[in-house]
Amino acid sequence: MAAELLDLEDSAELTSVQTGPSGKKRRFLFMRNAKALTGLGILGFFVLIAIIGPWIAPYDPDARSKELLQPPSWDHLMGTTHTGQDVFSQVVLGTRSVLVIAFVAGFAATLLGIVIGITAGYIGGVGDESLSALSNVFLVIPQLPLIIIITGSLPSAGGLSVALVIAITGWAWGARVLRAQTLSLRRRDFVEAARANGEKTWRIVMAEILPNLTAIIAAGFIGTVGFAVLSQITLSFLGLTPTDEWNWGTVLYWAQSQLALQRHAWWWFVFPGACIALLGMALTLINFGIDEFVNPRLRSTGMNARDLRKRGIRPRIGFTPVVHEAKEDRA
Amino acid sequence: MRFFGRRLVFYAITFWAAVTINFFLPRLLPGDPVSALIAKKQGQLSTDAIASLKAMFGLDSNQTLWQQYLHYWGDLLHGDLGTSISYYPAPVTSIIKQGLPWTIGLVGISTIIAFTLGTLIGTAIGWRRGTWADALLPISTFFSSVPYFWLALIVITIFSVNLEWFPSSGSYDRDMVPNLSWDFIGSVIYYGTLPALTIILTSIAGWILGMRNMSVTVSSEDYVTVAQAKGLSERRVMFGYAARNAILPQISSFALSLGFIVGGTIVMEQVFSYQGIGFYLLSATSAHDYPLMQGCFLVITLAVLLANIVADFVYGVLDPRTRQEG
Amino acid sequence: MSALPEPRGSARPAHDPVLEIKNLSVDYGYDDPTHVLRQISLTLNRGEVLGLAGESGCGKSTLAYAATRLLPPPGLITGGEVIFTDRDGGKSDILALNDKDLRASRWQDMAIVFQGAMNSLNPVFRIGRQIADAITAHEPATTKKDALARAADLLDLVGINPDRARDFPHQLSGGMRQRVMIAMALALDPQVLIMDEPTTALDVVMQRQIVEQIADLRDRLGFSVIFITHDVSLLIEIADRIAIMYAGEIVEDAVAQDVYRRPRHPYSDGLLHSFPPLRGARRELGGIPGSPPDMANLPTGCPFRDRCAFAFDACAHITPELVTPAVPGDDPRRSVACLRHDPARVAAGGFAPVPVPDQLALR
């Protein structure tokens, strides 16, 4: 908050103060952010399920049983399908494929985005123009239809190819943001100084530019992972990936094609969908945390609303609240 | 005007890129889906269709790649997107003509509603931080994290299966003949409510959040403080100064969001059996109807590009800085 | 020394306050606050140009924004009064006004020229409209057309071609934008004009023109000015009286010529040696060693003592208050917050008083 105070006085001098604090302290701040922590917690939970899934799933997800279309019970936590398969086991075992594909796609897209974005921002000129045009083209072309026609044309759309298709269509956003940021970093004094000193380009990029882009890269990665989760589940839901490879989308595919709606089998699609929503929210929360960490203006004011109301404070622009709490005894 | 010139060049490039992707995609993919398809549909396909398929996949060995490419553009500029396989012998264009208005109407109207509502709510939340309105944030975040098609399933469960307020599938009463009567329009609205509700619920969060964050950022700009210092009314400061500037990035993010919304809608149409272009795209995909698939993709891309041009135009009108010469 | 101008406005009545800030306290942050201003008092007399100077972060802008209640969150005014006296003698406490009355008072009574005209203008509206909307907001009876005509006249007043009223802010140069801000501030003929570093972003020639223009307009229109800057030499040019701030306190308050020729606080003395004077005799330049203290973590006693050449043992324990300087023959209305000038307080704290050094006792 002290930073904002000084902002009023002289913003120019301030920026150096703001960007200067030690990395350790800033990281600590990020970890203290409640939103980011919640998001990381949920994500960690799903990662754990993905790892230990095969050991905790109570049934074989493909095994049929006589308990057809049963609502949730202690035997079947998320109910059963029309052939008596256990939805809970399908969801638990499907977690791994969801996360692996999402992270592979996120990683590949981020890498592509870093290479293209930083190159464009750093080299400038015609190279920049054409690389930016390329990423803008990929941004404007609707991604999901593109993913659908590519996977639809593939003879078989296994896990890895889906991840790669998602990466190929999903890198552009990160590249654009990174390019803009690199462009502004390149004009900063410390980079100019390194260049004047004759530092090698790759060294400047690795030592001066990349570390300053960490937060943006992280946000881009998380965003792409979220996009990959949605795309991959959508593809599975449409039956464009092999329908016998379990992931949350496949569960929904069977629910939709076996008329779970009309049969009032709400558990069949509510639970896998809730998992998607929960994972998506976790990723969004992590990104909120990163956003607030990068842009302190977005942070809430620190004190909870009720306490402020009790003191008669309503923080707003243009009308500074007045409370008579301080001493007024000076002559 | 320079601004618009640059943007138009960019959209032309994008369109060219989309067409080129479309041209090369079938030629780059591994295996030989066409031969497989022809073998599978033995006897069902006319020589005409086989020829058009072969041309599309570059199996027409008489032509060089470049000739094929020129030929492809030639057909395209004549509005010829080939012949559909699954709806044989209907040409792809006539199928698209059937589906496109439905999708554009649905996406257009619900996006305008979501954008307007979301922007207004976002302005209010960003302007008055620390009030009950902040509670809308987590709720809308939830809706933005779920896939369109899943929310469609939930919406159908609640409003169609349980409450029986709205039909669960179709785009109008099949007993009616499409015409411009009030009855028919009423039926279209009746059938379109749930799909539109789904789009609005999932896309509004993005607008709310974007506007909220921009409002918060813009509110700390000096000119907002100046507006308060001038003693302007709260409404004027909020709309004329804060929101008026915060909406600019909102419009430029329209481009990115639109592709996403259209993508979601396409899948959602499947759930509602809404006979839009997405419905045809997906049925073409599962029927391996490559010409229809690619035609749908191209038209969707073109529609998104046109919407972007409109957004750019609006941006140019709203931001005087883009009109600067030089 | 003879080249120095005589103080402006010296013929004006000495005590006719238009704005009295009393015991104003400001915090930053709501739950773990930093006390950035503690019981500041300052009076602006009618027709006077009061200079407010100090290093970045000393609280001079905070004082101005708090007095107008424009301090953004998490700023909080925790005490005090800001009494505005109207032309007819009616008094009102700005800090006690409700939203409606505060809106009505703003710009009409007190107008502000903000730091950095670059960001003070709304980029999407024409400048004429931005001036006019202040007029129509306060005078609903005025038609839009009349308001725009008045906006054009105001632009003319500050030396901008009225045709440029239809320009957007990005079409103007930095100096012109600053003039637009001044024209805007004068739209409702305010009695008090607060100028926050109005010339900082401009080159020296432009600075000079603007300062002269403000002085000229003040003479014609008769408003009072609080002029905030870190550049003391600029204040000598325009101010009748100067208040020096350090670490959220006013440390010296005196007639401009007294501050310039006879500084009594070691900090004022240091500041005067940090800027070359715009005219007059050259003086030796030297900075002030060290940097201002962390406001969140103020030391006990005098906040300036670590950078002060004249600090003594009492400075670490006793907080100085504004008193009349202990130099015989000084203007009784001037004040300084330094223990060198306050032997009574030093003695009361159980320390041995130390006399005023010669450097701070110039006659």
CSV table of N, CA and C in Angstrom, one decimal, chain B residues 158-240:
chain,number,residue,atom,x,y,z
B,158,ILE,N,-33.3,-28.8,-16.3
B,158,ILE,CA,-34.1,-28.0,-15.4
B,158,ILE,C,-35.4,-27.4,-16.1
B,159,PHE,N,-35.2,-26.8,-17.2
B,159,PHE,CA,-36.3,-26.0,-17.8
B,159,PHE,C,-37.1,-26.9,-18.8
B,160,SER,N,-36.6,-28.0,-19.2
B,160,SER,CA,-37.3,-28.7,-20.2
B,160,SER,C,-37.8,-30.0,-19.6
B,161,VAL,N,-36.9,-30.8,-19.1
B,161,VAL,CA,-37.3,-32.1,-18.6
B,161,VAL,C,-38.2,-32.0,-17.3
B,162,ASN,N,-37.7,-31.1,-16.3
B,162,ASN,CA,-38.4,-31.0,-15.1
B,162,ASN,C,-39.5,-30.0,-15.1
B,163,LEU,N,-39.2,-28.8,-15.5
B,163,LEU,CA,-40.3,-27.8,-15.4
B,163,LEU,C,-41.1,-27.8,-16.7
B,164,GLU,N,-40.6,-28.4,-17.8
B,164,GLU,CA,-41.4,-28.4,-19.0
B,164,GLU,C,-41.8,-27.1,-19.5
B,165,TRP,N,-41.0,-26.1,-19.3
B,165,TRP,CA,-41.3,-24.7,-19.8
B,165,TRP,C,-40.9,-24.5,-21.3
B,166,PHE,N,-39.8,-25.1,-21.7
B,166,PHE,CA,-39.3,-24.9,-23.0
B,166,PHE,C,-39.0,-26.3,-23.7
B,167,PRO,N,-39.1,-26.3,-25.0
B,167,PRO,CA,-38.7,-27.6,-25.7
B,167,PRO,C,-37.2,-27.8,-25.6
B,168,SER,N,-36.8,-29.1,-25.6
B,168,SER,CA,-35.4,-29.5,-25.4
B,168,SER,C,-34.6,-29.5,-26.7
B,169,SER,N,-35.3,-29.6,-27.9
B,169,SER,CA,-34.5,-29.7,-29.1
B,169,SER,C,-35.3,-29.0,-30.3
B,170,GLY,N,-34.5,-28.8,-31.3
B,170,GLY,CA,-35.1,-28.2,-32.5
B,170,GLY,C,-35.0,-26.7,-32.5
B,171,SER,N,-35.2,-26.1,-33.7
B,171,SER,CA,-35.1,-24.6,-33.7
B,171,SER,C,-36.5,-24.0,-33.9
B,172,TYR,N,-37.5,-24.7,-34.3
B,172,TYR,CA,-38.9,-24.2,-34.4
B,172,TYR,C,-39.8,-25.4,-34.4
B,173,ASP,N,-41.1,-25.1,-34.2
B,173,ASP,CA,-42.1,-26.2,-34.3
B,173,ASP,C,-42.1,-26.8,-35.6
B,174,ARG,N,-41.8,-28.1,-35.7
B,174,ARG,CA,-41.7,-28.8,-37.0
B,174,ARG,C,-43.0,-28.9,-37.7
B,175,ASP,N,-44.1,-28.6,-37.0
B,175,ASP,CA,-45.4,-28.7,-37.7
B,175,ASP,C,-45.6,-27.4,-38.6
B,176,MET,N,-44.8,-26.4,-38.3
B,176,MET,CA,-45.0,-25.1,-39.0
B,176,MET,C,-44.1,-25.1,-40.3
B,177,VAL,N,-44.6,-24.3,-41.2
B,177,VAL,CA,-43.7,-24.0,-42.4
B,177,VAL,C,-43.1,-22.7,-42.2
B,178,PRO,N,-41.7,-22.6,-42.3
B,178,PRO,CA,-41.0,-21.4,-42.0
B,178,PRO,C,-41.6,-20.2,-42.9
B,179,ASN,N,-42.1,-19.2,-42.2
B,179,ASN,CA,-42.5,-18.0,-42.9
B,179,ASN,C,-42.4,-16.8,-42.0
B,180,LEU,N,-42.8,-15.7,-42.4
B,180,LEU,CA,-42.6,-14.5,-41.6
B,180,LEU,C,-43.8,-14.1,-40.8
B,181,SER,N,-44.6,-15.1,-40.4
B,181,SER,CA,-45.7,-14.7,-39.5
B,181,SER,C,-45.3,-14.6,-38.1
B,182,TRP,N,-46.1,-14.0,-37.3
B,182,TRP,CA,-45.8,-13.8,-35.9
B,182,TRP,C,-45.8,-15.1,-35.1
B,183,ASP,N,-46.7,-16.0,-35.6
B,183,ASP,CA,-46.7,-17.4,-35.0
B,183,ASP,C,-45.4,-18.1,-35.1
B,184,PHE,N,-44.8,-18.0,-36.3
B,184,PHE,CA,-43.6,-18.6,-36.6
B,184,PHE,C,-42.4,-18.0,-35.8
B,185,ILE,N,-42.4,-16.6,-35.8
B,185,ILE,CA,-41.4,-15.9,-35.0
B,185,ILE,C,-41.5,-16.3,-33.6
B,186,GLY,N,-42.7,-16.3,-33.1
B,186,GLY,CA,-42.9,-16.7,-31.7
B,186,GLY,C,-42.3,-18.1,-31.4
B,187,SER,N,-42.6,-19.0,-32.3
B,187,SER,CA,-42.1,-20.4,-32.2
B,187,SER,C,-40.5,-20.4,-32.2
B,188,VAL,N,-39.9,-19.6,-33.1
B,188,VAL,CA,-38.5,-19.5,-33.1
B,188,VAL,C,-37.9,-19.0,-31.8
B,189,ILE,N,-38.6,-17.9,-31.2
B,189,ILE,CA,-38.1,-17.4,-29.9
B,189,ILE,C,-38.3,-18.5,-28.8
B,190,TYR,N,-39.5,-19.2,-28.9
B,190,TYR,CA,-39.8,-20.2,-27.9
B,190,TYR,C,-38.7,-21.3,-27.9
B,191,TYR,N,-38.3,-21.7,-29.1
B,191,TYR,CA,-37.3,-22.8,-29.2
B,191,TYR,C,-35.9,-22.3,-28.9
B,192,GLY,N,-35.7,-21.0,-29.2
B,192,GLY,CA,-34.4,-20.4,-29.1
B,192,GLY,C,-34.0,-20.0,-27.7
B,193,THR,N,-35.0,-19.9,-26.8
B,193,THR,CA,-34.7,-19.4,-25.5
B,193,THR,C,-33.6,-20.1,-24.7
B,194,LEU,N,-33.8,-21.4,-24.7
B,194,LEU,CA,-32.8,-22.2,-23.9
B,194,LEU,C,-31.4,-22.1,-24.5
B,195,PRO,N,-31.2,-22.3,-25.8
B,195,PRO,CA,-29.9,-22.2,-26.4
B,195,PRO,C,-29.3,-20.8,-26.1
B,196,ALA,N,-30.2,-19.7,-26.2
B,196,ALA,CA,-29.7,-18.4,-26.0
B,196,ALA,C,-29.3,-18.2,-24.5
B,197,LEU,N,-30.1,-18.8,-23.6
B,197,LEU,CA,-29.8,-18.7,-22.2
B,197,LEU,C,-28.5,-19.3,-21.9
B,198,THR,N,-28.2,-20.4,-22.5
B,198,THR,CA,-26.9,-21.1,-22.3
B,198,THR,C,-25.8,-20.2,-22.7
B,199,ILE,N,-25.9,-19.7,-23.9
B,199,ILE,CA,-24.8,-18.8,-24.4
B,199,ILE,C,-24.6,-17.6,-23.5
B,200,ILE,N,-25.7,-17.0,-23.1
B,200,ILE,CA,-25.6,-15.8,-22.2
B,200,ILE,C,-24.9,-16.2,-20.9
B,201,LEU,N,-25.4,-17.3,-20.3
B,201,LEU,CA,-24.9,-17.6,-19.0
B,201,LEU,C,-23.4,-17.9,-19.0
B,202,THR,N,-22.9,-18.6,-20.1
B,202,THR,CA,-21.5,-18.9,-20.1
B,202,THR,C,-20.6,-17.8,-20.6
B,203,SER,N,-21.1,-16.9,-21.4
B,203,SER,CA,-20.2,-15.9,-22.0
B,203,SER,C,-20.3,-14.6,-21.2
B,204,ILE,N,-21.3,-14.4,-20.4
B,204,ILE,CA,-21.4,-13.1,-19.7
B,204,ILE,C,-20.3,-12.9,-18.7
B,205,ALA,N,-19.8,-14.0,-18.1
B,205,ALA,CA,-18.8,-13.8,-17.1
B,205,ALA,C,-17.6,-13.1,-17.6
B,206,GLY,N,-17.2,-13.5,-18.8
B,206,GLY,CA,-16.0,-12.9,-19.4
B,206,GLY,C,-16.2,-11.4,-19.6
B,207,TRP,N,-17.4,-11.0,-20.0
B,207,TRP,CA,-17.6,-9.5,-20.2
B,207,TRP,C,-17.6,-8.8,-18.8
B,208,ILE,N,-18.3,-9.5,-17.9
B,208,ILE,CA,-18.4,-8.8,-16.5
B,208,ILE,C,-16.9,-8.6,-16.0
B,209,LEU,N,-16.2,-9.7,-16.0
B,209,LEU,CA,-14.8,-9.7,-15.5
B,209,LEU,C,-13.9,-8.7,-16.2
B,210,GLY,N,-14.0,-8.7,-17.5
B,210,GLY,CA,-13.2,-7.8,-18.3
B,210,GLY,C,-13.5,-6.4,-18.0
B,211,MET,N,-14.8,-6.1,-18.0
B,211,MET,CA,-15.2,-4.7,-17.7
B,211,MET,C,-14.9,-4.3,-16.3
B,212,ARG,N,-15.1,-5.2,-15.4
B,212,ARG,CA,-14.8,-4.9,-14.0
B,212,ARG,C,-13.3,-4.5,-13.8
B,213,ASN,N,-12.4,-5.4,-14.4
B,213,ASN,CA,-11.0,-5.1,-14.2
B,213,ASN,C,-10.6,-3.8,-15.0
B,214,MET,N,-11.2,-3.6,-16.1
B,214,MET,CA,-10.8,-2.3,-16.8
B,214,MET,C,-11.4,-1.1,-16.1
B,215,SER,N,-12.6,-1.3,-15.5
B,215,SER,CA,-13.2,-0.1,-14.8
B,215,SER,C,-12.3,0.2,-13.6
B,216,VAL,N,-11.8,-0.9,-12.9
B,216,VAL,CA,-11.0,-0.6,-11.7
B,216,VAL,C,-9.7,0.1,-12.2
B,217,THR,N,-9.1,-0.4,-13.3
B,217,THR,CA,-7.9,0.2,-13.8
B,217,THR,C,-8.1,1.7,-14.2
B,218,VAL,N,-9.2,1.9,-15.0
B,218,VAL,CA,-9.5,3.2,-15.5
B,218,VAL,C,-9.8,4.2,-14.4
B,219,SER,N,-10.5,3.6,-13.4
B,219,SER,CA,-11.0,4.5,-12.3
B,219,SER,C,-9.8,5.2,-11.6
B,220,SER,N,-8.6,4.6,-11.7
B,220,SER,CA,-7.5,5.3,-11.0
B,220,SER,C,-6.7,6.2,-12.0
B,221,GLU,N,-7.3,6.3,-13.2
B,221,GLU,CA,-6.7,7.3,-14.1
B,221,GLU,C,-7.0,8.7,-13.6
B,222,ASP,N,-6.1,9.6,-13.9
B,222,ASP,CA,-6.2,11.0,-13.5
B,222,ASP,C,-7.5,11.6,-14.0
B,223,TYR,N,-7.9,11.3,-15.2
B,223,TYR,CA,-9.0,12.0,-15.8
B,223,TYR,C,-10.3,11.7,-15.1
B,224,VAL,N,-10.4,10.5,-14.4
B,224,VAL,CA,-11.6,10.2,-13.6
B,224,VAL,C,-11.6,11.1,-12.4
B,225,THR,N,-10.4,11.2,-11.7
B,225,THR,CA,-10.3,12.1,-10.6
B,225,THR,C,-10.6,13.5,-11.0
B,226,VAL,N,-10.2,14.0,-12.1
B,226,VAL,CA,-10.5,15.3,-12.6
B,226,VAL,C,-12.0,15.5,-12.7
B,227,ALA,N,-12.6,14.4,-13.3
B,227,ALA,CA,-14.1,14.5,-13.5
B,227,ALA,C,-14.8,14.6,-12.2
B,228,GLN,N,-14.3,13.9,-11.1
B,228,GLN,CA,-14.9,14.1,-9.8
B,228,GLN,C,-14.6,15.5,-9.2
B,229,ALA,N,-13.4,15.9,-9.5
B,229,ALA,CA,-13.0,17.2,-9.0
B,229,ALA,C,-13.9,18.3,-9.6
B,230,LYS,N,-14.3,18.1,-10.8
B,230,LYS,CA,-15.1,19.1,-11.5
B,230,LYS,C,-16.6,19.1,-10.9
B,231,GLY,N,-16.9,18.1,-10.1
B,231,GLY,CA,-18.2,18.1,-9.5
B,231,GLY,C,-19.3,17.5,-10.4
B,232,LEU,N,-18.9,16.7,-11.4
B,232,LEU,CA,-19.9,16.1,-12.3
B,232,LEU,C,-20.7,15.1,-11.5
B,233,SER,N,-21.9,14.8,-12.0
B,233,SER,CA,-22.7,13.9,-11.3
B,233,SER,C,-22.1,12.5,-11.4
B,234,GLU,N,-22.4,11.7,-10.4
B,234,GLU,CA,-21.9,10.3,-10.3
B,234,GLU,C,-22.1,9.6,-11.7
B,235,ARG,N,-23.3,9.7,-12.2
B,235,ARG,CA,-23.6,9.0,-13.4
B,235,ARG,C,-22.7,9.4,-14.5
B,236,ARG,N,-22.4,10.7,-14.6
B,236,ARG,CA,-21.6,11.2,-15.7
B,236,ARG,C,-20.2,10.7,-15.6
B,237,VAL,N,-19.7,10.7,-14.4
B,237,VAL,CA,-18.3,10.3,-14.2
B,237,VAL,C,-18.2,8.8,-14.5
B,238,MET,N,-19.2,8.1,-14.0
B,238,MET,CA,-19.1,6.6,-14.2
B,238,MET,C,-19.3,6.2,-15.7
B,239,PHE,N,-20.3,6.8,-16.4
B,239,PHE,CA,-20.4,6.4,-17.8
B,239,PHE,C,-19.6,7.2,-18.7
B,240,GLY,N,-19.6,8.5,-18.6
B,240,GLY,CA,-18.9,9.3,-19.5
B,240,GLY,C,-17.3,9.2,-19.4
